[in-house]
């Protein structure tokens, strides 16, 4: 899976496996696509590594905008790291704030990836459920984020876009519903990568709190 420098681990050299005391959280961002030489989702995820995170073991990965890669690579990541929570991040050119997605759909993937490919039968999983929902109470996460007074605005959504963002969300939800997807706007439109990483860290901690108490 080590191609095009993607799937390179960050902080993985010291990885010794998660535990109930220090859970492992896998966070992914996407690489370049279309006319974007850098993807704000990966820039944001990378900034997490510069924060003083102590309540979970962070594994951060940059993934290519490729359906086939996601189909094969995401299950491998779940198997390798056995995370308590997976948070996929993607860039939305239309977003003006951070957006937490609630559901992912299986069908109607007609947009070509960076290799010009679409999934077979334009679906994520043949004979899979038409829709899958995260086990995370997204509205409660938004309340926790708002309570911190952070400058980054966040909202929820039930339309992840029927592209790689929704495709990877569905792929992980089919494995484990302790999966979230976070859309971020382009860098500095209006938030910096650092500001969005700080908000993302709060979001992750809120999600972990739910999982621990469930």
Coordinates of C-alpha atoms in Angstrom, one line a residue:
X1 CA 0.0 0.0 0.0
X2 CA 3.0 2.3 0.2
X3 CA 2.6 4.1 -3.1
X4 CA 2.9 7.7 -4.1
X5 CA 4.1 8.4 -0.5
X6 CA 0.5 7.9 0.7
X7 CA -0.4 5.8 3.8
X8 CA 2.9 6.9 5.4
X9 CA 2.5 6.7 9.1
X10 CA 2.9 9.6 11.5
X11 CA 3.8 8.9 15.1
X12 CA 3.6 5.2 14.0
X13 CA 7.2 4.3 15.0
X14 CA 6.2 4.5 18.6
X15 CA 2.9 2.8 18.2
X16 CA 2.5 -0.1 20.6
X17 CA -1.3 -0.7 20.3
X18 CA -4.2 1.1 21.8
X19 CA -5.7 0.3 25.2
X20 CA -8.8 1.0 27.2
X21 CA -6.8 3.6 29.2
X22 CA -5.3 5.3 26.2
X23 CA -7.5 4.6 23.1
X24 CA -6.2 4.8 19.6
X25 CA -7.8 7.2 17.2
X26 CA -7.1 7.0 13.5
X27 CA -7.6 10.3 11.7
X28 CA -7.2 10.6 7.9
X29 CA -7.1 13.4 5.4
X30 CA -7.0 13.4 1.7
X31 CA -4.3 14.3 -0.7
X32 CA -4.3 16.6 -3.8
X33 CA -7.3 16.4 -6.2
X34 CA -8.6 18.4 -9.2
X35 CA -6.9 21.8 -9.2
X36 CA -5.9 21.6 -5.6
X37 CA -2.2 20.9 -5.1
X38 CA -2.8 20.7 -1.4
X39 CA -5.8 19.4 0.4
X40 CA -7.0 21.4 3.5
X41 CA -8.1 18.1 5.2
X42 CA -4.6 16.7 5.3
X43 CA -3.1 20.1 6.3
X44 CA -5.6 20.2 9.2
X45 CA -4.9 16.6 10.3
X46 CA -1.2 17.2 10.2
X47 CA -1.6 20.2 12.6
X48 CA -3.1 17.8 15.1
X49 CA 0.4 16.4 15.5
X50 CA 1.6 19.8 16.7
X51 CA -1.0 19.9 19.5
X52 CA -0.4 18.5 23.0
X53 CA -2.7 15.6 22.8
X54 CA -2.5 13.3 25.8
X55 CA -6.0 11.6 26.0
X56 CA -5.6 9.4 23.0
X57 CA -3.0 7.8 20.8
X58 CA -3.2 9.6 17.4
X59 CA -2.5 7.8 14.2
X60 CA -2.7 10.2 11.2
X61 CA -2.7 9.2 7.6
X62 CA -2.9 10.9 4.2
X63 CA -4.9 9.0 1.7
X64 CA -5.1 9.5 -2.1
X65 CA -8.4 10.5 -3.7
X66 CA -8.8 7.0 -5.2
X67 CA -11.8 4.7 -4.8
X68 CA -9.8 1.5 -5.2
X69 CA -7.2 2.6 -2.7
X70 CA -9.9 3.5 -0.1
X71 CA -11.7 0.2 -0.6
X72 CA -8.5 -1.8 0.1
X73 CA -6.6 0.5 2.4
X74 CA -9.3 1.5 4.9
X75 CA -10.1 -2.1 6.1
X76 CA -6.3 -2.7 6.4
X77 CA -6.0 0.4 8.7
X78 CA -8.9 -0.8 10.9
X79 CA -7.3 -4.3 11.2
X80 CA -3.7 -3.0 11.9
X81 CA -4.5 -0.3 14.5
X82 CA -7.8 -1.5 15.9
X83 CA -8.9 2.1 16.8
X84 CA -11.6 3.0 19.2
X85 CA -12.6 5.8 16.8
X86 CA -11.9 6.6 13.2
X87 CA -12.3 10.2 12.0
X88 CA -12.0 10.8 8.3
X89 CA -11.6 14.3 7.1
X90 CA -12.1 15.8 3.7
X91 CA -12.2 19.2 2.0
X92 CA -15.3 20.8 0.7
X93 CA -14.8 23.7 -1.7
X94 CA -18.3 25.0 -0.8
X95 CA -18.0 24.8 2.9
X96 CA -17.7 28.0 5.0
X97 CA -17.3 26.1 8.3
X98 CA -16.5 22.7 9.7
X99 CA -19.2 20.2 8.9
X100 CA -19.9 16.9 10.7
X101 CA -21.6 14.3 8.6
X102 CA -24.2 12.0 10.0
X103 CA -24.9 9.5 7.2
X104 CA -23.3 7.9 4.2
X105 CA -25.0 6.4 1.1
X106 CA -23.9 3.3 -0.8
X107 CA -24.9 4.3 -4.4
X108 CA -24.6 7.0 -7.1
X109 CA -20.8 7.5 -7.0
X110 CA -20.4 8.9 -10.5
X111 CA -17.6 11.4 -10.0
X112 CA -14.2 10.3 -11.3
X113 CA -11.3 10.1 -8.8
X114 CA -7.8 11.4 -9.5
X115 CA -7.1 8.3 -11.7
X116 CA -10.3 8.9 -13.7
X117 CA -12.0 5.9 -12.2
X118 CA -15.4 5.3 -10.7
X119 CA -16.5 2.4 -8.5
X120 CA -18.0 -0.7 -10.1
X121 CA -21.7 -0.3 -10.5
X122 CA -21.2 3.2 -9.0
X123 CA -21.6 1.8 -5.5
X124 CA -19.4 1.4 -2.4
X125 CA -20.5 -2.1 -1.5
X126 CA -22.5 -4.4 -3.7
X127 CA -25.7 -5.5 -1.9
X128 CA -24.8 -3.2 1.0
X129 CA -27.4 -1.1 2.9
X130 CA -28.5 2.0 1.0
X131 CA -27.5 4.2 4.0
X132 CA -25.4 3.9 7.1
X133 CA -25.4 6.3 10.1
X134 CA -22.6 7.0 12.5
X135 CA -23.1 5.8 16.1
X136 CA -21.8 9.2 17.2
X137 CA -24.3 11.7 18.5
X138 CA -23.2 14.6 16.2
X139 CA -25.5 17.2 17.8
X140 CA -24.0 16.5 21.2
X141 CA -20.5 16.9 19.8
X142 CA -21.5 20.3 18.3
X143 CA -22.8 21.3 21.7
X144 CA -19.5 20.4 23.4
X145 CA -17.6 22.3 20.8
X146 CA -19.7 25.4 21.1
X147 CA -19.4 25.3 24.9
X148 CA -15.6 25.7 24.6
X149 CA -16.0 29.1 22.9
X150 CA -13.7 28.1 20.1
X151 CA -13.7 30.5 17.2
X152 CA -14.4 27.8 14.5
X153 CA -18.1 27.4 13.6
X154 CA -19.3 23.9 13.1
X155 CA -22.6 22.4 11.8
X156 CA -24.1 19.0 10.9
X157 CA -25.0 17.6 7.5
X158 CA -26.7 14.5 6.0
X159 CA -25.2 15.0 2.5
X160 CA -21.5 14.1 2.3
X161 CA -21.4 14.7 -1.5
X162 CA -21.3 11.3 -3.2
X163 CA -17.5 11.5 -3.8
X164 CA -14.5 10.1 -2.0
X165 CA -15.6 11.8 1.2
X166 CA -18.8 9.9 1.4
X167 CA -17.3 6.8 -0.1
X168 CA -14.7 6.5 2.7
X169 CA -17.3 7.3 5.3
X170 CA -19.5 4.5 4.1
X171 CA -16.5 2.1 3.8
X172 CA -15.6 2.7 7.5
X173 CA -19.1 2.7 8.8
X174 CA -19.6 -0.7 7.3
X175 CA -16.7 -1.9 9.4
X176 CA -17.6 -0.1 12.6
X177 CA -20.1 2.7 13.3
X178 CA -17.7 4.4 15.7
X179 CA -16.7 6.4 12.6
X180 CA -17.0 10.1 11.9
X181 CA -16.5 12.3 8.9
X182 CA -15.6 15.9 9.1
X183 CA -15.6 18.3 6.2
X184 CA -13.3 21.3 6.4
X185 CA -13.3 24.4 4.1
X186 CA -10.2 25.4 2.1
X187 CA -7.4 26.9 4.2
X188 CA -8.0 30.5 5.3
X189 CA -11.6 30.5 3.9
X190 CA -12.0 31.5 6.7
X191 CA -10.0 29.3 9.1
X192 CA -6.4 28.4 9.4
X193 CA -5.3 24.8 9.5
X194 CA -4.2 25.4 13.1
X195 CA -7.6 26.7 14.2
X196 CA -9.4 23.8 12.5
X197 CA -7.0 21.3 14.1
X198 CA -7.8 22.8 17.5
X199 CA -11.5 22.4 16.8
X200 CA -11.0 18.9 15.5
X201 CA -9.1 17.9 18.7
X202 CA -12.1 19.0 20.8
X203 CA -14.5 17.2 18.4
X204 CA -12.5 14.0 18.8
X205 CA -12.4 14.2 22.6
X206 CA -16.1 14.7 22.7
X207 CA -16.6 11.6 20.5
X208 CA -14.3 9.5 22.6
X209 CA -16.3 10.6 25.7
X210 CA -19.5 9.2 24.1
X211 CA -17.8 5.9 23.1
X212 CA -16.4 5.5 26.7
X213 CA -19.8 6.1 28.2
X214 CA -21.8 4.0 25.7

